Amino acid sequence: MLPRMPGEPATLPAVTTATDTLLDGTHTVLTPEYVEFRFTLAGLYSRLLAWLLDSVIVVVISLAVILGLSLVMAAFPGVASALGIVVYFLVDWGYGITLETLWSGQTVGKRALSLRVIQESGVRIGFYHAALRNLARPVDRLPLLYLVGGVTALVSGSQQRLGDMLAGTIVVRERRLKVPSAINASGEEGLLADPLFVSRVKRLSTEERELVLTAVLRRDELRMEARLRLFAALGSRLQDALAMEKPAHLSDEKWTLLVAAALLPAKTTRR
């Protein structure tokens, strides 16, 4: 999904979903430029494996914390079991909220299974979304082993458990996208040797960088009409953001590729 440029009207993207298989579905996001991006929804089996790995980590951390509090428990044996339950839930909530916030929707388990939590609009989640979906876990776990959450995900068009519905998030499979060869081949372009151009590109905001790199990495997924429309709009916006006119001999797509090349490390953009 392409983030909104600063100053752009807050047009909400249209979202549609479709189920292609029993295990994985597809979540489609329509940008304000009427360009579709498709995300493969994570199946319940892969999410279960990720949860099991995260659960083992949470249990180990909880036991370590409880051992550290053993002296307090020895002094107050009557509250030992209650304190253990409180510690587990605090660690469980803190683990999910902290990692999903810092790692943009991933925990250790999700990273190992190449899964990621994103907003329904296709952009990364923040603390608010991570907190909402994780604080709802006790309800999703009822009566045991995520029965409520699993049934909800099965009947949901986007395979969302209650926490995801509350937070407006989905869990998707993260694809490994290679840097297009066109970016690598851009290393000889004169603009990349221009300190003014490179310095202005480096000052682009995080949203603007994501916009450029997402468009470049996913451009081959687009139909030609949508591709031309997207890069025409993006090329114009980049001229405004960089306060530089696009060289006349460059197409909008080539102009965007050069900006992307300037954003990447030198060893990535040059052969």
PDB file of C-alpha atoms in Angstrom:
ATOM      1  CA  MET A   1       0.000   0.000   0.000  1.00  0.00           C
ATOM      2  CA  LEU A   2       1.247   3.469  -0.815  1.00  0.00           C
ATOM      3  CA  PRO A   3       1.355   5.904   2.124  1.00  0.00           C
ATOM      4  CA  ARG A   4      -0.199   9.325   1.619  1.00  0.00           C
ATOM      5  CA  MET A   5       2.163  12.144   0.744  1.00  0.00           C
ATOM      6  CA  PRO A   6       2.199  15.172   3.087  1.00  0.00           C
ATOM      7  CA  GLY A   7      -0.503  17.605   2.010  1.00  0.00           C
ATOM      8  CA  GLU A   8      -2.455  14.976   0.110  1.00  0.00           C
ATOM      9  CA  PRO A   9      -6.172  14.814   0.971  1.00  0.00           C
ATOM     10  CA  ALA A  10      -6.886  12.050   3.431  1.00  0.00           C
ATOM     11  CA  THR A  11      -8.641   9.865   0.877  1.00  0.00           C
ATOM     12  CA  LEU A  12      -9.287   6.452   2.344  1.00  0.00           C
ATOM     13  CA  PRO A  13      -8.426   3.526   0.064  1.00  0.00           C
ATOM     14  CA  ALA A  14     -11.103   1.084  -0.900  1.00  0.00           C
ATOM     15  CA  VAL A  15     -10.537  -2.426   0.369  1.00  0.00           C
ATOM     16  CA  THR A  16     -11.850  -5.700  -0.978  1.00  0.00           C
ATOM     17  CA  THR A  17     -11.106  -9.254   0.022  1.00  0.00           C
ATOM     18  CA  ALA A  18     -11.351 -12.588  -1.738  1.00  0.00           C
ATOM     19  CA  THR A  19     -10.612 -16.113  -0.634  1.00  0.00           C
ATOM     20  CA  ASP A  20      -8.519 -18.069  -3.128  1.00  0.00           C
ATOM     21  CA  THR A  21      -7.868 -21.224  -1.077  1.00  0.00           C
ATOM     22  CA  LEU A  22      -8.969 -22.821   2.150  1.00  0.00           C
ATOM     23  CA  LEU A  23      -5.687 -21.863   3.823  1.00  0.00           C
ATOM     24  CA  ASP A  24      -4.809 -18.485   2.357  1.00  0.00           C
ATOM     25  CA  GLY A  25      -6.932 -15.650   1.052  1.00  0.00           C
ATOM     26  CA  THR A  26      -6.207 -12.379  -0.703  1.00  0.00           C
ATOM     27  CA  HIS A  27      -6.628  -8.881   0.671  1.00  0.00           C
ATOM     28  CA  THR A  28      -6.809  -6.197  -2.025  1.00  0.00           C
ATOM     29  CA  VAL A  29      -6.189  -2.511  -1.404  1.00  0.00           C
ATOM     30  CA  LEU A  30      -7.204   0.143  -3.929  1.00  0.00           C
ATOM     31  CA  THR A  31      -5.076   3.292  -3.632  1.00  0.00           C
ATOM     32  CA  PRO A  32      -6.398   6.828  -4.285  1.00  0.00           C
ATOM     33  CA  GLU A  33      -4.697   6.494  -7.712  1.00  0.00           C
ATOM     34  CA  TYR A  34      -6.952   3.460  -8.429  1.00  0.00           C
ATOM     35  CA  VAL A  35      -3.991   1.079  -8.335  1.00  0.00           C
ATOM     36  CA  GLU A  36      -4.555  -2.314  -6.749  1.00  0.00           C
ATOM     37  CA  PHE A  37      -2.096  -4.019  -4.419  1.00  0.00           C
ATOM     38  CA  ARG A  38      -2.768  -7.564  -3.261  1.00  0.00           C
ATOM     39  CA  PHE A  39      -1.612  -9.103  -0.003  1.00  0.00           C
ATOM     40  CA  THR A  40      -1.716 -12.828   0.695  1.00  0.00           C
ATOM     41  CA  LEU A  41      -3.462 -13.469   3.996  1.00  0.00           C
ATOM     42  CA  ALA A  42      -1.690 -15.774   6.430  1.00  0.00           C
ATOM     43  CA  GLY A  43      -3.431 -19.115   6.881  1.00  0.00           C
ATOM     44  CA  LEU A  44      -4.519 -20.391  10.286  1.00  0.00           C
ATOM     45  CA  TYR A  45      -1.882 -23.137  10.250  1.00  0.00           C
ATOM     46  CA  SER A  46       1.056 -20.738   9.845  1.00  0.00           C
ATOM     47  CA  ARG A  47      -0.442 -18.380  12.434  1.00  0.00           C
ATOM     48  CA  LEU A  48      -0.797 -21.295  14.849  1.00  0.00           C
ATOM     49  CA  LEU A  49       2.867 -22.223  14.427  1.00  0.00           C
ATOM     50  CA  ALA A  50       3.921 -18.611  14.996  1.00  0.00           C
ATOM     51  CA  TRP A  51       1.743 -18.434  18.109  1.00  0.00           C
ATOM     52  CA  LEU A  52       3.229 -21.661  19.489  1.00  0.00           C
ATOM     53  CA  LEU A  53       6.761 -20.304  19.100  1.00  0.00           C
ATOM     54  CA  ASP A  54       5.801 -16.995  20.705  1.00  0.00           C
ATOM     55  CA  SER A  55       4.036 -18.852  23.533  1.00  0.00           C
ATOM     56  CA  VAL A  56       7.184 -20.815  24.347  1.00  0.00           C
ATOM     57  CA  ILE A  57       9.166 -17.561  24.483  1.00  0.00           C
ATOM     58  CA  VAL A  58       6.534 -15.903  26.707  1.00  0.00           C
ATOM     59  CA  VAL A  59       6.527 -18.873  29.103  1.00  0.00           C
ATOM     60  CA  VAL A  60      10.331 -18.838  29.348  1.00  0.00           C
ATOM     61  CA  ILE A  61      10.394 -15.082  30.031  1.00  0.00           C
ATOM     62  CA  SER A  62       7.578 -15.425  32.572  1.00  0.00           C
ATOM     63  CA  LEU A  63       9.404 -18.199  34.426  1.00  0.00           C
ATOM     64  CA  ALA A  64      12.562 -16.104  34.489  1.00  0.00           C
ATOM     65  CA  VAL A  65      10.647 -13.157  35.960  1.00  0.00           C
ATOM     66  CA  ILE A  66       8.901 -15.381  38.497  1.00  0.00           C
ATOM     67  CA  LEU A  67      12.234 -16.855  39.585  1.00  0.00           C
ATOM     68  CA  GLY A  68      13.522 -13.352  40.049  1.00  0.00           C
ATOM     69  CA  LEU A  69      10.531 -12.625  42.288  1.00  0.00           C
ATOM     70  CA  SER A  70      10.902 -15.869  44.221  1.00  0.00           C
ATOM     71  CA  LEU A  71      11.997 -14.077  47.371  1.00  0.00           C
ATOM     72  CA  VAL A  72       8.821 -12.011  47.381  1.00  0.00           C
ATOM     73  CA  MET A  73       6.736 -15.137  46.806  1.00  0.00           C
ATOM     74  CA  ALA A  74       8.474 -16.904  49.687  1.00  0.00           C
ATOM     75  CA  ALA A  75       7.525 -14.057  51.995  1.00  0.00           C
ATOM     76  CA  PHE A  76       3.905 -14.068  50.814  1.00  0.00           C
ATOM     77  CA  PRO A  77       3.085 -17.688  49.833  1.00  0.00           C
ATOM     78  CA  GLY A  78      -0.631 -16.971  49.688  1.00  0.00           C
ATOM     79  CA  VAL A  79      -0.263 -14.705  46.661  1.00  0.00           C
ATOM     80  CA  ALA A  80       2.333 -16.785  44.810  1.00  0.00           C
ATOM     81  CA  SER A  81      -0.066 -18.379  42.341  1.00  0.00           C
ATOM     82  CA  ALA A  82      -1.958 -15.139  41.723  1.00  0.00           C
ATOM     83  CA  LEU A  83       1.302 -13.276  41.187  1.00  0.00           C
ATOM     84  CA  GLY A  84       2.409 -15.927  38.681  1.00  0.00           C
ATOM     85  CA  ILE A  85      -0.787 -15.455  36.645  1.00  0.00           C
ATOM     86  CA  VAL A  86      -0.405 -11.666  36.701  1.00  0.00           C
ATOM     87  CA  VAL A  87       3.235 -11.903  35.610  1.00  0.00           C
ATOM     88  CA  TYR A  88       2.325 -14.223  32.720  1.00  0.00           C
ATOM     89  CA  PHE A  89      -0.374 -11.913  31.363  1.00  0.00           C
ATOM     90  CA  LEU A  90       1.819  -8.829  31.748  1.00  0.00           C
ATOM     91  CA  VAL A  91       4.689 -10.530  29.916  1.00  0.00           C
ATOM     92  CA  ASP A  92       2.321 -11.904  27.264  1.00  0.00           C
ATOM     93  CA  TRP A  93       0.769  -8.493  26.597  1.00  0.00           C
ATOM     94  CA  GLY A  94       4.067  -6.656  26.828  1.00  0.00           C
ATOM     95  CA  TYR A  95       5.821  -9.100  24.495  1.00  0.00           C
ATOM     96  CA  GLY A  96       3.234  -8.804  21.735  1.00  0.00           C
ATOM     97  CA  ILE A  97       2.661  -5.065  22.020  1.00  0.00           C
ATOM     98  CA  THR A  98       6.351  -4.170  22.241  1.00  0.00           C
ATOM     99  CA  LEU A  99       7.616  -6.340  19.395  1.00  0.00           C
ATOM    100  CA  GLU A 100       4.731  -5.634  17.026  1.00  0.00           C
ATOM    101  CA  THR A 101       5.267  -1.908  17.598  1.00  0.00           C
ATOM    102  CA  LEU A 102       9.059  -1.957  17.219  1.00  0.00           C
ATOM    103  CA  TRP A 103       9.189  -4.554  14.421  1.00  0.00           C
ATOM    104  CA  SER A 104       6.278  -3.132  12.403  1.00  0.00           C
ATOM    105  CA  GLY A 105       3.812  -5.951  13.048  1.00  0.00           C
ATOM    106  CA  GLN A 106       6.139  -8.852  13.756  1.00  0.00           C
ATOM    107  CA  THR A 107       7.060 -10.965  16.765  1.00  0.00           C
ATOM    108  CA  VAL A 108       9.755 -13.634  16.870  1.00  0.00           C
ATOM    109  CA  GLY A 109       7.218 -16.256  15.808  1.00  0.00           C
ATOM    110  CA  LYS A 110       5.799 -14.152  12.976  1.00  0.00           C
ATOM    111  CA  ARG A 111       9.280 -13.265  11.748  1.00  0.00           C
ATOM    112  CA  ALA A 112      10.280 -16.936  11.727  1.00  0.00           C
ATOM    113  CA  LEU A 113       7.177 -17.793   9.648  1.00  0.00           C
ATOM    114  CA  SER A 114       7.471 -14.664   7.440  1.00  0.00           C
ATOM    115  CA  LEU A 115       4.180 -13.190   8.683  1.00  0.00           C
ATOM    116  CA  ARG A 116       3.370  -9.580   9.445  1.00  0.00           C
ATOM    117  CA  VAL A 117       0.455  -7.661  10.933  1.00  0.00           C
ATOM    118  CA  ILE A 118      -0.627  -4.636   8.878  1.00  0.00           C
ATOM    119  CA  GLN A 119      -3.590  -2.311   8.871  1.00  0.00           C
ATOM    120  CA  GLU A 120      -6.517  -3.156   6.613  1.00  0.00           C
ATOM    121  CA  SER A 121      -5.505  -0.157   4.494  1.00  0.00           C
ATOM    122  CA  GLY A 122      -2.175  -1.859   3.762  1.00  0.00           C
ATOM    123  CA  VAL A 123       0.141   0.348   5.844  1.00  0.00           C
ATOM    124  CA  ARG A 124       2.216  -0.627   8.857  1.00  0.00           C
ATOM    125  CA  ILE A 125       0.698  -0.750  12.334  1.00  0.00           C
ATOM    126  CA  GLY A 126       1.654   1.410  15.294  1.00  0.00           C
ATOM    127  CA  PHE A 127       1.391   1.154  19.065  1.00  0.00           C
ATOM    128  CA  TYR A 128      -2.355   1.798  19.047  1.00  0.00           C
ATOM    129  CA  HIS A 129      -3.118  -1.133  16.743  1.00  0.00           C
ATOM    130  CA  ALA A 130      -0.633  -3.473  18.450  1.00  0.00           C
ATOM    131  CA  ALA A 131      -2.119  -2.654  21.856  1.00  0.00           C
ATOM    132  CA  LEU A 132      -5.732  -3.177  20.788  1.00  0.00           C
ATOM    133  CA  ARG A 133      -5.173  -6.546  19.090  1.00  0.00           C
ATOM    134  CA  ASN A 134      -3.044  -7.896  21.933  1.00  0.00           C
ATOM    135  CA  LEU A 135      -5.248  -6.684  24.779  1.00  0.00           C
ATOM    136  CA  ALA A 136      -8.138  -8.597  23.163  1.00  0.00           C
ATOM    137  CA  ARG A 137      -6.236 -11.913  23.288  1.00  0.00           C
ATOM    138  CA  PRO A 138      -7.876 -13.166  26.528  1.00  0.00           C
ATOM    139  CA  VAL A 139     -11.262 -13.070  24.781  1.00  0.00           C
ATOM    140  CA  ASP A 140      -9.912 -14.723  21.616  1.00  0.00           C
ATOM    141  CA  ARG A 141      -8.444 -17.531  23.746  1.00  0.00           C
ATOM    142  CA  LEU A 142     -11.796 -18.515  25.256  1.00  0.00           C
ATOM    143  CA  PRO A 143     -12.637 -21.160  26.232  1.00  0.00           C
ATOM    144  CA  LEU A 144      -9.165 -22.532  25.422  1.00  0.00           C
ATOM    145  CA  LEU A 145      -6.553 -22.681  22.648  1.00  0.00           C
ATOM    146  CA  TYR A 146      -7.929 -19.665  20.776  1.00  0.00           C
ATOM    147  CA  LEU A 147     -11.247 -21.369  20.004  1.00  0.00           C
ATOM    148  CA  VAL A 148     -13.153 -18.078  19.826  1.00  0.00           C
ATOM    149  CA  GLY A 149     -10.399 -16.420  17.793  1.00  0.00           C
ATOM    150  CA  GLY A 150     -10.051 -19.409  15.472  1.00  0.00           C
ATOM    151  CA  VAL A 151     -13.762 -19.689  14.744  1.00  0.00           C
ATOM    152  CA  THR A 152     -13.978 -15.921  14.193  1.00  0.00           C
ATOM    153  CA  ALA A 153     -11.049 -16.060  11.750  1.00  0.00           C
ATOM    154  CA  LEU A 154     -12.660 -18.933   9.845  1.00  0.00           C
ATOM    155  CA  VAL A 155     -15.906 -17.068   9.267  1.00  0.00           C
ATOM    156  CA  SER A 156     -14.235 -13.716   8.657  1.00  0.00           C
ATOM    157  CA  GLY A 157     -13.602 -12.744   5.058  1.00  0.00           C
ATOM    158  CA  SER A 158     -10.135 -11.480   5.992  1.00  0.00           C
ATOM    159  CA  GLN A 159      -9.298 -14.248   8.485  1.00  0.00           C
ATOM    160  CA  GLN A 160      -9.406 -11.814  11.390  1.00  0.00           C
ATOM    161  CA  ARG A 161      -9.774 -12.825  15.018  1.00  0.00           C
ATOM    162  CA  LEU A 162     -11.688 -10.490  17.347  1.00  0.00           C
ATOM    163  CA  GLY A 163      -8.542  -8.571  18.224  1.00  0.00           C
ATOM    164  CA  ASP A 164      -7.856  -7.905  14.552  1.00  0.00           C
ATOM    165  CA  MET A 165     -11.404  -6.721  13.980  1.00  0.00           C
ATOM    166  CA  LEU A 166     -11.125  -4.369  16.934  1.00  0.00           C
ATOM    167  CA  ALA A 167      -7.785  -2.962  15.782  1.00  0.00           C
ATOM    168  CA  GLY A 168      -8.574  -2.957  12.058  1.00  0.00           C
ATOM    169  CA  THR A 169      -5.625  -5.217  11.251  1.00  0.00           C
ATOM    170  CA  ILE A 170      -4.898  -8.324   9.186  1.00  0.00           C
ATOM    171  CA  VAL A 171      -2.049 -10.849   9.201  1.00  0.00           C
ATOM    172  CA  VAL A 172      -0.346 -11.353   5.845  1.00  0.00           C
ATOM    173  CA  ARG A 173       2.451 -13.420   4.373  1.00  0.00           C
ATOM    174  CA  GLU A 174       5.557 -11.345   3.794  1.00  0.00           C
ATOM    175  CA  ARG A 175       7.012 -11.868   0.348  1.00  0.00           C
ATOM    176  CA  ARG A 176      10.718 -11.449  -0.305  1.00  0.00           C
ATOM    177  CA  LEU A 177      10.898  -8.887  -3.080  1.00  0.00           C
ATOM    178  CA  LYS A 178      14.170  -8.564  -4.975  1.00  0.00           C
ATOM    179  CA  VAL A 179      15.581  -5.187  -5.867  1.00  0.00           C
ATOM    180  CA  PRO A 180      14.620  -4.669  -9.530  1.00  0.00           C
ATOM    181  CA  SER A 181      17.505  -4.883 -11.978  1.00  0.00           C
ATOM    182  CA  ALA A 182      16.447  -1.500 -13.323  1.00  0.00           C
ATOM    183  CA  ILE A 183      17.553   0.065 -10.045  1.00  0.00           C
ATOM    184  CA  ASN A 184      20.890  -1.717 -10.188  1.00  0.00           C
ATOM    185  CA  ALA A 185      21.386  -0.539 -13.740  1.00  0.00           C
ATOM    186  CA  SER A 186      20.729   3.065 -12.702  1.00  0.00           C
ATOM    187  CA  GLY A 187      24.124   3.371 -11.071  1.00  0.00           C
ATOM    188  CA  GLU A 188      25.639   5.097 -14.096  1.00  0.00           C
ATOM    189  CA  GLU A 189      23.027   7.826 -14.301  1.00  0.00           C
ATOM    190  CA  GLY A 190      24.475  11.313 -13.870  1.00  0.00           C
ATOM    191  CA  LEU A 191      21.835  12.342 -11.347  1.00  0.00           C
ATOM    192  CA  LEU A 192      23.138   9.837  -8.813  1.00  0.00           C
ATOM    193  CA  ALA A 193      26.479  11.647  -8.894  1.00  0.00           C
ATOM    194  CA  ASP A 194      24.787  14.993  -8.219  1.00  0.00           C
ATOM    195  CA  PRO A 195      25.221  15.832  -4.492  1.00  0.00           C
ATOM    196  CA  LEU A 196      22.209  18.168  -4.566  1.00  0.00           C
ATOM    197  CA  PHE A 197      19.892  15.467  -5.925  1.00  0.00           C
ATOM    198  CA  VAL A 198      21.147  12.819  -3.496  1.00  0.00           C
ATOM    199  CA  SER A 199      20.967  15.153  -0.484  1.00  0.00           C
ATOM    200  CA  ARG A 200      17.370  16.117  -1.259  1.00  0.00           C
ATOM    201  CA  VAL A 201      16.375  12.485  -1.732  1.00  0.00           C
ATOM    202  CA  LYS A 202      17.916  11.612   1.640  1.00  0.00           C
ATOM    203  CA  ARG A 203      15.713  14.279   3.262  1.00  0.00           C
ATOM    204  CA  LEU A 204      12.500  12.597   2.114  1.00  0.00           C
ATOM    205  CA  SER A 205      10.235  11.608   4.981  1.00  0.00           C
ATOM    206  CA  THR A 206       9.726   7.998   6.026  1.00  0.00           C
ATOM    207  CA  GLU A 207       6.299   7.996   4.361  1.00  0.00           C
ATOM    208  CA  GLU A 208       7.729   9.337   1.117  1.00  0.00           C
ATOM    209  CA  ARG A 209      10.517   6.732   1.125  1.00  0.00           C
ATOM    210  CA  GLU A 210       8.008   3.938   1.671  1.00  0.00           C
ATOM    211  CA  LEU A 211       5.894   5.345  -1.139  1.00  0.00           C
ATOM    212  CA  VAL A 212       8.785   5.263  -3.608  1.00  0.00           C
ATOM    213  CA  LEU A 213      10.215   1.885  -2.632  1.00  0.00           C
ATOM    214  CA  THR A 214       6.824   0.164  -2.460  1.00  0.00           C
ATOM    215  CA  ALA A 215       5.884   1.442  -5.916  1.00  0.00           C
ATOM    216  CA  VAL A 216       9.205   0.343  -7.399  1.00  0.00           C
ATOM    217  CA  LEU A 217       9.249  -3.095  -5.787  1.00  0.00           C
ATOM    218  CA  ARG A 218       5.654  -3.891  -6.758  1.00  0.00           C
ATOM    219  CA  ARG A 219       5.533  -2.238 -10.183  1.00  0.00           C
ATOM    220  CA  ASP A 220       5.744  -5.522 -12.086  1.00  0.00           C
ATOM    221  CA  GLU A 221       2.538  -6.671 -10.363  1.00  0.00           C
ATOM    222  CA  LEU A 222       0.543  -3.854 -11.955  1.00  0.00           C
ATOM    223  CA  ARG A 223      -1.243  -3.794 -15.269  1.00  0.00           C
ATOM    224  CA  MET A 224       0.287  -1.333 -17.724  1.00  0.00           C
ATOM    225  CA  GLU A 225      -2.520   1.221 -17.476  1.00  0.00           C
ATOM    226  CA  ALA A 226      -2.387   1.263 -13.685  1.00  0.00           C
ATOM    227  CA  ARG A 227       1.409   1.348 -13.782  1.00  0.00           C
ATOM    228  CA  LEU A 228       1.517   4.399 -16.038  1.00  0.00           C
ATOM    229  CA  ARG A 229      -1.112   6.181 -13.946  1.00  0.00           C
ATOM    230  CA  LEU A 230       0.712   5.454 -10.707  1.00  0.00           C
ATOM    231  CA  PHE A 231       4.128   6.654 -11.857  1.00  0.00           C
ATOM    232  CA  ALA A 232       2.672   9.744 -13.538  1.00  0.00           C
ATOM    233  CA  ALA A 233       1.188  10.819 -10.206  1.00  0.00           C
ATOM    234  CA  LEU A 234       4.280   9.772  -8.282  1.00  0.00           C
ATOM    235  CA  GLY A 235       6.669  11.539 -10.652  1.00  0.00           C
ATOM    236  CA  SER A 236       4.810  14.817 -10.227  1.00  0.00           C
ATOM    237  CA  ARG A 237       4.762  14.492  -6.438  1.00  0.00           C
ATOM    238  CA  LEU A 238       8.464  13.745  -6.282  1.00  0.00           C
ATOM    239  CA  GLN A 239       9.222  16.905  -8.239  1.00  0.00           C
ATOM    240  CA  ASP A 240       7.336  18.879  -5.587  1.00  0.00           C
ATOM    241  CA  ALA A 241       8.898  16.971  -2.683  1.00  0.00           C
ATOM    242  CA  LEU A 242      12.442  17.403  -4.026  1.00  0.00           C
ATOM    243  CA  ALA A 243      11.844  20.923  -5.353  1.00  0.00           C
ATOM    244  CA  MET A 244      13.495  19.769  -8.594  1.00  0.00           C
ATOM    245  CA  GLU A 245      12.204  19.423 -12.135  1.00  0.00           C
ATOM    246  CA  LYS A 246      12.368  16.013 -13.747  1.00  0.00           C
ATOM    247  CA  PRO A 247      14.866  15.932 -16.639  1.00  0.00           C
ATOM    248  CA  ALA A 248      12.954  15.994 -19.895  1.00  0.00           C
ATOM    249  CA  HIS A 249      14.580  12.822 -21.212  1.00  0.00           C
ATOM    250  CA  LEU A 250      13.418  10.741 -18.243  1.00  0.00           C
ATOM    251  CA  SER A 251      10.028   9.075 -17.999  1.00  0.00           C
ATOM    252  CA  ASP A 252       8.098   9.313 -14.729  1.00  0.00           C
ATOM    253  CA  GLU A 253       8.940   5.701 -13.956  1.00  0.00           C
ATOM    254  CA  LYS A 254      12.658   6.173 -14.676  1.00  0.00           C
ATOM    255  CA  TRP A 255      12.652   9.312 -12.516  1.00  0.00           C
ATOM    256  CA  THR A 256      11.141   7.345  -9.643  1.00  0.00           C
ATOM    257  CA  LEU A 257      13.666   4.526 -10.148  1.00  0.00           C
ATOM    258  CA  LEU A 258      16.497   7.033  -9.806  1.00  0.00           C
ATOM    259  CA  VAL A 259      15.031   8.342  -6.553  1.00  0.00           C
ATOM    260  CA  ALA A 260      14.786   4.755  -5.302  1.00  0.00           C
ATOM    261  CA  ALA A 261      18.396   4.110  -6.350  1.00  0.00           C
ATOM    262  CA  ALA A 262      19.524   7.141  -4.346  1.00  0.00           C
ATOM    263  CA  LEU A 263      17.692   5.805  -1.297  1.00  0.00           C
ATOM    264  CA  LEU A 264      19.438   2.435  -1.405  1.00  0.00           C
ATOM    265  CA  PRO A 265      22.985   1.787  -0.161  1.00  0.00           C
ATOM    266  CA  ALA A 266      25.678   2.325  -2.784  1.00  0.00           C
ATOM    267  CA  LYS A 267      26.682  -1.351  -2.837  1.00  0.00           C
ATOM    268  CA  THR A 268      23.070  -2.304  -3.661  1.00  0.00           C
ATOM    269  CA  THR A 269      22.625   0.173  -6.483  1.00  0.00           C
ATOM    270  CA  ARG A 270      25.953  -0.395  -8.185  1.00  0.00           C
ATOM    271  CA  ARG A 271      27.307  -3.553  -9.763  1.00  0.00           C
TER     272      ARG A 271
END
